[in-house]
Short mmCIF file of C-alpha atoms in Angstrom, two decimals:
data_model
loop_
_atom_site.label_atom_id
_atom_site.label_comp_id
_atom_site.label_asym_id
_atom_site.label_seq_id
_atom_site.Cartn_x
_atom_site.Cartn_y
_atom_site.Cartn_z
CA MET A 180 84.88 83.00 83.67
CA THR A 181 82.00 81.20 82.07
CA GLY A 182 78.47 82.48 81.77
CA PRO A 183 75.42 80.93 83.41
CA ARG A 184 74.43 77.49 82.18
CA LEU A 185 71.02 77.09 80.42
CA GLY A 186 68.43 74.48 80.99
CA VAL A 187 67.33 72.77 84.19
CA THR A 188 70.90 72.71 85.53
CA GLY A 189 70.90 76.50 85.29
CA TRP A 190 67.80 76.92 87.51
CA ARG A 191 68.21 78.61 90.84
CA LEU A 192 68.12 76.53 94.02
CA GLY A 193 64.69 77.89 95.00
CA THR A 194 63.25 76.98 91.60
CA ARG A 195 64.71 73.52 91.70
CA LEU A 196 63.35 72.96 95.24
CA PHE A 197 59.86 74.16 94.21
CA VAL A 198 59.74 71.99 91.07
CA SER A 199 61.12 68.90 92.83
CA GLN A 200 58.59 69.21 95.76
CA SER A 201 55.66 69.90 93.41
CA LEU A 202 56.59 66.84 91.32
CA ALA A 203 56.78 64.72 94.44
CA HIS A 204 53.40 65.93 95.58
CA VAL A 205 51.80 65.29 92.12
CA ALA A 206 53.32 61.82 92.07
CA SER A 207 52.00 61.06 95.52
CA ILE A 208 48.49 62.30 94.67
CA LEU A 209 48.34 60.44 91.35
CA THR A 210 49.57 57.27 93.00
CA ALA A 211 46.88 57.60 95.76
CA GLY A 212 44.14 58.12 93.08
CA LEU A 213 45.35 55.14 91.03
CA VAL A 214 45.43 52.92 94.03
CA ALA A 215 41.93 54.01 95.09
CA MET A 216 40.57 53.31 91.59
CA ILE A 217 42.11 49.82 91.57
CA VAL A 218 41.40 48.72 95.09
CA GLY A 219 38.12 50.54 95.83
CA PRO A 220 35.63 48.86 93.41
CA PRO A 221 36.48 45.23 94.32
CA LEU A 222 36.25 46.09 98.07
CA PHE A 223 32.89 47.78 97.53
CA HIS A 224 31.60 44.78 95.61
CA ALA A 225 32.74 42.44 98.38
CA HIS A 226 30.93 44.56 100.99
CA LEU A 227 27.73 44.43 98.89
CA VAL A 228 27.79 40.71 98.79
CA GLU A 229 28.48 40.53 102.49
CA ALA A 230 25.51 42.83 103.09
CA GLY A 231 23.16 40.21 101.54
CA HIS A 232 23.06 41.18 97.90
CA LEU A 233 23.28 38.35 95.40
CA ALA A 234 26.45 38.45 93.27
CA ASP A 235 24.34 38.28 90.02
CA SER A 236 21.72 40.77 91.25
CA PRO A 237 20.87 43.37 88.52
CA GLU A 238 21.14 46.11 91.17
CA ILE A 239 24.80 45.60 91.81
CA PRO A 240 26.13 47.03 88.48
CA HIS A 241 24.09 50.22 88.97
CA ILE A 242 25.25 50.55 92.58
CA GLU A 243 28.89 50.00 91.62
CA ARG A 244 28.65 52.57 88.82
CA ALA A 245 27.15 55.06 91.18
CA PHE A 246 29.98 54.33 93.69
CA THR A 247 32.58 54.66 91.03
CA SER A 248 31.15 57.95 89.73
CA ALA A 249 30.93 59.45 93.18
CA SER A 250 34.38 58.18 94.06
CA VAL A 251 35.87 59.73 90.89
CA VAL A 252 34.23 63.07 91.48
CA SER A 253 35.01 63.25 95.19
CA LEU A 254 38.53 61.89 94.75
CA GLY A 255 39.24 64.21 91.87
CA VAL A 256 38.09 67.29 93.84
CA GLY A 257 40.03 66.14 96.87
CA LEU A 258 43.18 65.53 94.75
CA LEU A 259 42.90 68.94 93.14
CA VAL A 260 42.52 70.62 96.55
CA ALA A 261 45.42 68.57 97.95
CA LEU A 262 47.51 69.45 94.92
CA GLY A 263 46.81 73.11 95.33
CA LEU A 264 47.62 73.06 99.00
CA ALA A 265 50.79 71.02 98.34
CA VAL A 266 51.96 73.50 95.69
CA ALA A 267 51.20 76.42 98.06
CA VAL A 268 53.12 74.85 100.91
CA SER A 269 56.04 74.06 98.50
CA TRP A 270 56.05 77.60 97.33
CA TYR A 271 56.04 78.91 100.95
CA VAL A 272 58.78 76.58 102.12
CA THR A 273 60.94 77.23 99.06
CA GLY A 274 60.54 80.97 99.69
CA ARG A 275 61.60 80.57 103.28
CA ILE A 276 64.78 78.77 102.13
CA ARG A 277 65.46 80.93 99.08
CA THR A 278 65.32 84.31 100.79
CA PRO A 279 68.12 83.69 103.37
CA LEU A 280 70.17 81.94 100.69
CA ASP A 281 69.81 84.89 98.37
CA THR A 282 70.87 87.08 101.34
CA LEU A 283 73.90 84.94 102.01
CA THR A 284 74.82 84.93 98.32
CA GLU A 285 74.69 88.75 98.08
CA ALA A 286 76.70 89.10 101.33
CA ALA A 287 79.30 86.66 99.94
CA ARG A 288 79.48 88.67 96.70
CA ARG A 289 80.02 91.88 98.66
CA MET A 290 82.64 90.23 100.82
CA GLY A 291 84.37 89.02 97.66
CA HIS A 292 84.72 92.70 96.62
CA GLY A 293 86.36 93.59 99.91
CA ASP A 294 83.37 94.64 101.98
CA TYR A 295 84.25 92.78 105.26
CA ALA A 296 81.68 94.89 107.22
CA VAL A 297 78.75 92.98 105.66
CA ARG A 298 76.64 90.93 108.06
CA VAL A 299 73.56 88.76 107.59
CA ALA A 300 70.53 88.17 109.80
CA VAL A 301 69.03 84.73 109.19
CA THR A 302 65.84 84.18 111.31
CA GLY A 303 62.75 82.14 110.96
CA SER A 304 64.33 79.70 108.47
CA GLY A 305 65.30 76.86 110.81
CA PRO A 306 68.34 76.23 112.98
CA GLU A 307 70.48 75.00 110.05
CA LEU A 308 70.24 78.20 108.05
CA ALA A 309 70.55 80.28 111.25
CA THR A 310 73.76 78.45 112.12
CA LEU A 311 75.01 79.04 108.54
CA GLY A 312 74.32 82.76 108.97
CA ASP A 313 76.09 82.89 112.29
CA THR A 314 79.06 81.03 110.86
CA PHE A 315 79.20 83.42 107.91
CA ASN A 316 79.16 86.39 110.27
CA THR A 317 81.94 84.85 112.37
CA MET A 318 83.98 84.33 109.22
CA THR A 319 83.51 87.94 108.00
CA GLU A 320 84.44 89.22 111.48
CA ARG A 321 87.61 87.15 111.39
CA LEU A 322 88.47 88.28 107.91
CA SER A 323 87.74 91.87 108.81
CA SER A 324 90.02 91.51 111.79
CA VAL A 325 92.80 89.99 109.71
CA GLU A 326 92.39 92.74 107.05
CA GLU A 327 92.48 95.42 109.69
CA THR A 328 95.60 93.80 111.15
CA ARG A 329 97.22 93.82 107.72
CA ARG A 330 96.41 97.43 107.10
CA ARG A 331 97.60 98.61 110.49
CA LEU A 332 100.71 96.40 110.16
CA LEU A 333 101.65 98.07 106.87
CA ALA A 334 101.04 101.56 108.21
CA ASP A 335 102.88 100.86 111.49
CA LEU A 336 105.71 99.14 109.76
CA ALA A 337 106.21 102.03 107.39
CA HIS A 338 106.21 104.44 110.36
CA GLU A 339 108.65 102.48 112.43
CA LEU A 340 111.05 101.72 109.55
CA ARG A 341 111.42 105.41 108.70
CA THR A 342 113.78 106.27 111.56
CA PRO A 343 116.36 103.45 111.29
CA ILE A 344 116.37 103.59 107.49
CA ALA A 345 116.87 107.37 107.52
CA THR A 346 119.72 106.94 110.01
CA LEU A 347 121.37 104.24 107.90
CA ASN A 348 120.99 106.35 104.70
CA ALA A 349 122.34 109.47 106.37
CA HIS A 350 125.54 107.76 107.63
CA LEU A 351 126.02 105.84 104.40
CA GLU A 352 125.80 109.06 102.36
CA ALA A 353 128.17 110.74 104.79
CA LEU A 354 130.65 107.92 104.22
CA ALA A 355 130.19 107.99 100.52
CA ASP A 356 130.69 111.78 100.36
CA GLY A 357 133.71 111.64 102.57
CA VAL A 358 132.00 113.85 105.19
CA ALA A 359 132.50 111.13 107.80
CA ALA A 360 135.17 108.52 108.17
CA TRP A 361 134.63 104.89 109.00
CA ASP A 362 135.42 104.24 112.70
CA ASP A 363 134.09 102.29 115.59
CA HIS A 364 131.48 104.91 116.35
CA ILE A 365 129.94 104.70 112.86
CA ARG A 366 130.16 100.96 112.94
CA ARG A 367 128.20 100.82 116.23
CA ILE A 368 125.48 103.14 114.91
CA LEU A 369 125.05 101.08 111.76
CA GLU A 370 125.01 97.84 113.79
CA GLN A 371 122.47 99.22 116.26
CA GLN A 372 120.14 100.32 113.41
CA ALA A 373 120.50 96.95 111.70
CA GLU A 374 119.73 95.16 114.98
CA ARG A 375 116.78 97.44 115.46
CA LEU A 376 115.37 96.46 112.04
CA THR A 377 115.89 92.83 112.82
CA HIS A 378 114.23 93.10 116.17
CA LEU A 379 111.34 95.09 114.66
CA ALA A 380 110.79 92.45 111.96
CA ARG A 381 110.68 89.69 114.55
CA ASP A 382 108.27 91.57 116.79
CA ILE A 383 105.99 92.44 113.88
CA ASP A 384 105.74 88.79 112.96
CA ASP A 385 105.07 87.83 116.56
CA VAL A 386 102.29 90.31 117.10
CA SER A 387 100.68 89.57 113.73
CA ARG A 388 100.60 85.86 114.51
CA ALA A 389 99.28 86.53 117.99
CA GLU A 390 96.47 88.85 116.88
CA GLU A 391 95.36 86.46 114.14
CA GLY A 392 95.43 83.41 116.45
CA ARG A 393 98.27 81.63 114.67
CA ILE A 394 100.40 81.02 117.75
CA ASN A 395 101.40 77.45 118.56
CA LEU A 396 101.04 76.86 122.24
CA GLU A 397 102.58 73.82 123.85
CA VAL A 398 100.57 73.95 127.06
CA SER A 399 101.53 71.86 130.03
CA ARG A 400 101.45 71.91 133.88
CA GLN A 401 103.97 74.41 135.08
CA SER A 402 105.08 75.89 138.39
CA LEU A 403 104.20 79.58 138.41
CA ALA A 404 106.94 80.28 140.96
CA ASP A 405 109.54 78.70 138.75
CA LEU A 406 108.35 80.68 135.75
CA ILE A 407 108.52 83.96 137.69
CA THR A 408 111.89 83.12 139.19
CA SER A 409 113.39 82.25 135.79
CA ALA A 410 112.11 85.58 134.30
CA VAL A 411 113.49 87.61 137.19
CA ASP A 412 116.88 85.91 136.94
CA GLN A 413 117.07 86.94 133.32
CA MET A 414 116.53 90.57 134.26
CA ARG A 415 118.53 90.75 137.52
CA ASP A 416 121.80 92.06 135.93
CA ALA A 417 119.90 94.77 134.06
CA ALA A 418 118.16 95.76 137.32
CA LEU A 419 121.50 95.89 139.17
CA ASP A 420 123.09 98.01 136.42
CA LYS A 421 120.26 100.51 136.70
CA GLY A 422 120.05 100.40 140.47
CA VAL A 423 116.49 99.11 140.61
CA ALA A 424 115.45 96.58 143.30
CA LEU A 425 113.67 93.42 142.17
CA GLN A 426 111.33 91.85 144.76
CA VAL A 427 109.62 88.48 144.22
CA ASP A 428 106.72 86.96 146.17
CA ALA A 429 105.21 83.96 144.43
CA GLU A 430 103.03 81.23 145.85
CA PRO A 431 103.56 77.56 144.78
CA ILE A 432 100.88 77.52 142.17
CA ALA A 433 100.45 75.13 139.23
CA VAL A 434 99.29 76.67 135.97
CA TRP A 435 98.53 75.44 132.47
CA ALA A 436 100.85 77.41 130.22
CA ASP A 437 103.48 77.34 127.51
CA PRO A 438 106.65 78.04 129.50
CA GLN A 439 108.44 79.80 126.61
CA ARG A 440 105.50 82.05 125.81
CA VAL A 441 104.92 82.91 129.47
CA ALA A 442 108.61 83.68 129.85
CA GLN A 443 108.21 86.05 126.83
CA VAL A 444 105.26 87.75 128.48
CA LEU A 445 107.01 88.14 131.87
CA GLY A 446 110.16 89.23 130.16
CA ASN A 447 108.34 92.02 128.33
CA LEU A 448 106.59 93.15 131.49
CA LEU A 449 109.79 93.23 133.53
CA ALA A 450 111.70 94.98 130.73
CA ASN A 451 108.96 97.54 130.42
CA ALA A 452 108.97 98.11 134.21
CA LEU A 453 112.74 98.50 134.34
CA ARG A 454 112.81 100.96 131.44
CA HIS A 455 110.40 103.29 133.23
CA THR A 456 111.66 102.92 136.81
CA PRO A 457 114.49 105.35 137.82
CA SER A 458 117.51 104.35 139.84
CA GLY A 459 116.63 103.68 143.45
CA GLY A 460 113.15 102.50 142.44
CA ARG A 461 111.58 99.10 142.94
CA VAL A 462 109.86 96.48 140.78
CA THR A 463 107.75 93.92 142.60
CA ILE A 464 106.44 90.74 141.02
CA THR A 465 103.93 88.56 142.82
CA GLY A 466 102.10 85.42 142.11
CA ARG A 467 98.76 84.54 143.77
CA LEU A 468 95.99 82.00 143.26
CA ASP A 469 92.50 83.33 142.72
CA ARG A 470 90.42 80.34 143.95
CA ALA A 471 87.11 81.86 143.03
CA ALA A 472 88.07 82.47 139.42
CA ARG A 473 90.28 79.37 139.32
CA THR A 474 93.14 81.48 137.84
CA ALA A 475 96.63 82.39 138.82
CA ARG A 476 97.25 86.13 139.06
CA VAL A 477 100.70 87.64 138.41
CA THR A 478 101.28 91.35 139.05
CA VAL A 479 104.30 93.36 137.99
CA ALA A 480 104.32 96.70 139.89
CA ASP A 481 106.88 99.46 139.49
CA THR A 482 107.51 102.76 141.20
CA GLY A 483 108.35 104.51 137.98
CA ASP A 484 106.85 107.00 135.52
CA GLY A 485 103.21 105.90 135.86
CA MET A 486 100.52 106.61 133.21
CA THR A 487 97.66 108.90 132.52
CA GLU A 488 94.13 107.56 131.85
CA GLU A 489 94.59 108.25 128.11
CA GLN A 490 97.81 106.18 128.10
CA LEU A 491 96.10 103.31 129.93
CA ALA A 492 93.41 103.25 127.29
CA HIS A 493 96.02 102.81 124.51
CA ILE A 494 98.96 101.17 126.25
CA PHE A 495 98.47 97.80 124.54
CA GLU A 496 98.10 99.25 121.06
CA ARG A 497 100.97 98.67 118.64
CA PHE A 498 103.53 101.48 118.47
CA TYR A 499 101.49 103.74 120.69
CA ARG A 500 103.48 106.82 121.76
CA GLY A 501 102.27 109.35 124.29
CA ASP A 502 103.95 112.44 125.78
CA THR A 503 105.56 111.08 128.94
CA ALA A 504 108.85 109.33 129.42
CA ARG A 505 107.09 106.00 129.29
CA ALA A 506 105.77 106.73 125.78
CA ARG A 507 108.88 108.52 124.56
CA ASP A 508 111.16 105.65 125.39
CA ARG A 509 112.52 104.18 122.13
CA ALA A 510 114.57 101.31 123.53
CA GLY A 511 111.99 98.81 122.50
CA SER A 512 110.16 98.22 119.24
CA GLY A 513 106.91 99.57 120.75
CA ILE A 514 104.89 96.34 120.53
CA GLY A 515 106.22 94.30 123.41
CA LEU A 516 103.12 94.86 125.50
CA THR A 517 100.91 94.18 122.44
CA ILE A 518 102.61 90.84 122.05
CA ALA A 519 102.34 90.12 125.82
CA LYS A 520 98.58 90.82 125.86
CA ALA A 521 97.98 88.64 122.77
CA LEU A 522 99.93 85.78 124.27
CA ALA A 523 98.11 86.02 127.53
CA GLU A 524 94.71 85.93 125.77
CA ALA A 525 95.94 82.93 123.65
CA HIS A 526 96.43 81.06 126.90
CA GLY A 527 92.85 81.84 127.87
CA GLY A 528 93.99 84.51 130.36
CA SER A 529 94.23 88.28 130.28
CA LEU A 530 96.68 91.20 130.71
CA THR A 531 95.57 94.56 132.14
CA ALA A 532 97.27 97.71 133.31
CA THR A 533 96.51 100.23 136.10
CA SER A 534 98.25 103.31 137.33
CA PRO A 535 97.38 105.99 139.94
CA GLY A 536 98.78 108.60 137.60
CA PRO A 537 102.04 110.11 136.29
CA GLY A 538 104.95 109.53 138.61
CA ALA A 539 103.01 107.10 140.75
CA GLY A 540 104.16 103.85 139.08
CA ALA A 541 102.13 101.27 137.18
CA THR A 542 100.90 97.73 137.79
CA PHE A 543 100.37 95.13 135.11
CA THR A 544 98.25 92.08 135.99
CA LEU A 545 98.58 88.77 134.11
CA THR A 546 96.02 85.97 134.66
CA LEU A 547 96.54 82.35 133.62
CA PRO A 548 94.41 79.23 133.91
CA ALA A 549 95.19 77.44 137.17
CA HIS A 550 95.85 73.70 137.12
CA GLN A 551 92.22 72.95 138.08
CA SER A 552 91.06 74.78 134.92
CA PRO A 553 93.14 73.49 131.95
CA VAL A 554 93.09 75.28 128.69
CA GLY A 555 93.31 72.04 126.64
CA ARG A 556 93.69 73.60 123.20
CA THR A 557 96.40 74.47 120.74
CA PHE A 558 96.41 77.58 118.53
CA ALA A 559 97.82 76.95 115.07
#
């Protein structure tokens, strides 16, 4: 890292602006004075002749000297006053620019040292610097969000990896010590834990990309009924095996969506509903058009475990675990709903959850832009 450069090139921006503006004002004033001294006397002489004075009159030289003397004094005083005002204005304008720039520089320095909570308030310095300040704040908010995502990701990942790794280590040590013999049961346990680790790694990548806005969406006009039917068909065998009825009621609505990502959202919602709905229960998925909001509304309602108010407040957080069967369930990675919510928001929609209470079922509501209100953007 090199030290500060000396000389004019090492001057601060405020100093350079002040000097450059002052020099421009001085040059303008000197030019005006020089032009007045060159042009003024001949014009005054011409006016004297036009007024009736003879060109060789002995009075003319005295009158012209008096005019020149008065002009020099008055012009000099005027130029000094103008120069003083120009310098004062330059100093004021430079200060108005330098102060917010110094604030931005200090904020950038703090952000470079990891302080992503820093914000700047740029007011009274013009729309350009105000826009720069707003852009800086937006950047720090985004970096803060990414940093928070990274920290939570590491903490959550360490927590979720502990159980499958401990299970793998325990069985491998048992095999190595001869306490357990290799058989199909041990093989299935190891395969399940390895599959769990693979699934967890894939979900962690998906949720991180979604929360940081790095999802590629290939949005096109889609039939909401077809999307719902396809998702239900994928889960129908699982529902039959568990003895849960699946009911579908979808209007013929056109939406702007990425079919694969919406299928992922609906798959997560249906899988979540089936996990927490006992045999003999029912899962109902509906699709309706909200003409006032120009959105399509999909609801996935189950008659299962239900949720408390505390669980509803945290249900979309990664790896959230409560005390009921819904939260204790370990079949998934714990971030399926987090991914679903992030994908819904990436489409310009939303995902919310409601529940009357424990044992009364839960309803998840997904909104997507209807065909009349295209998203028209790609997240990369």
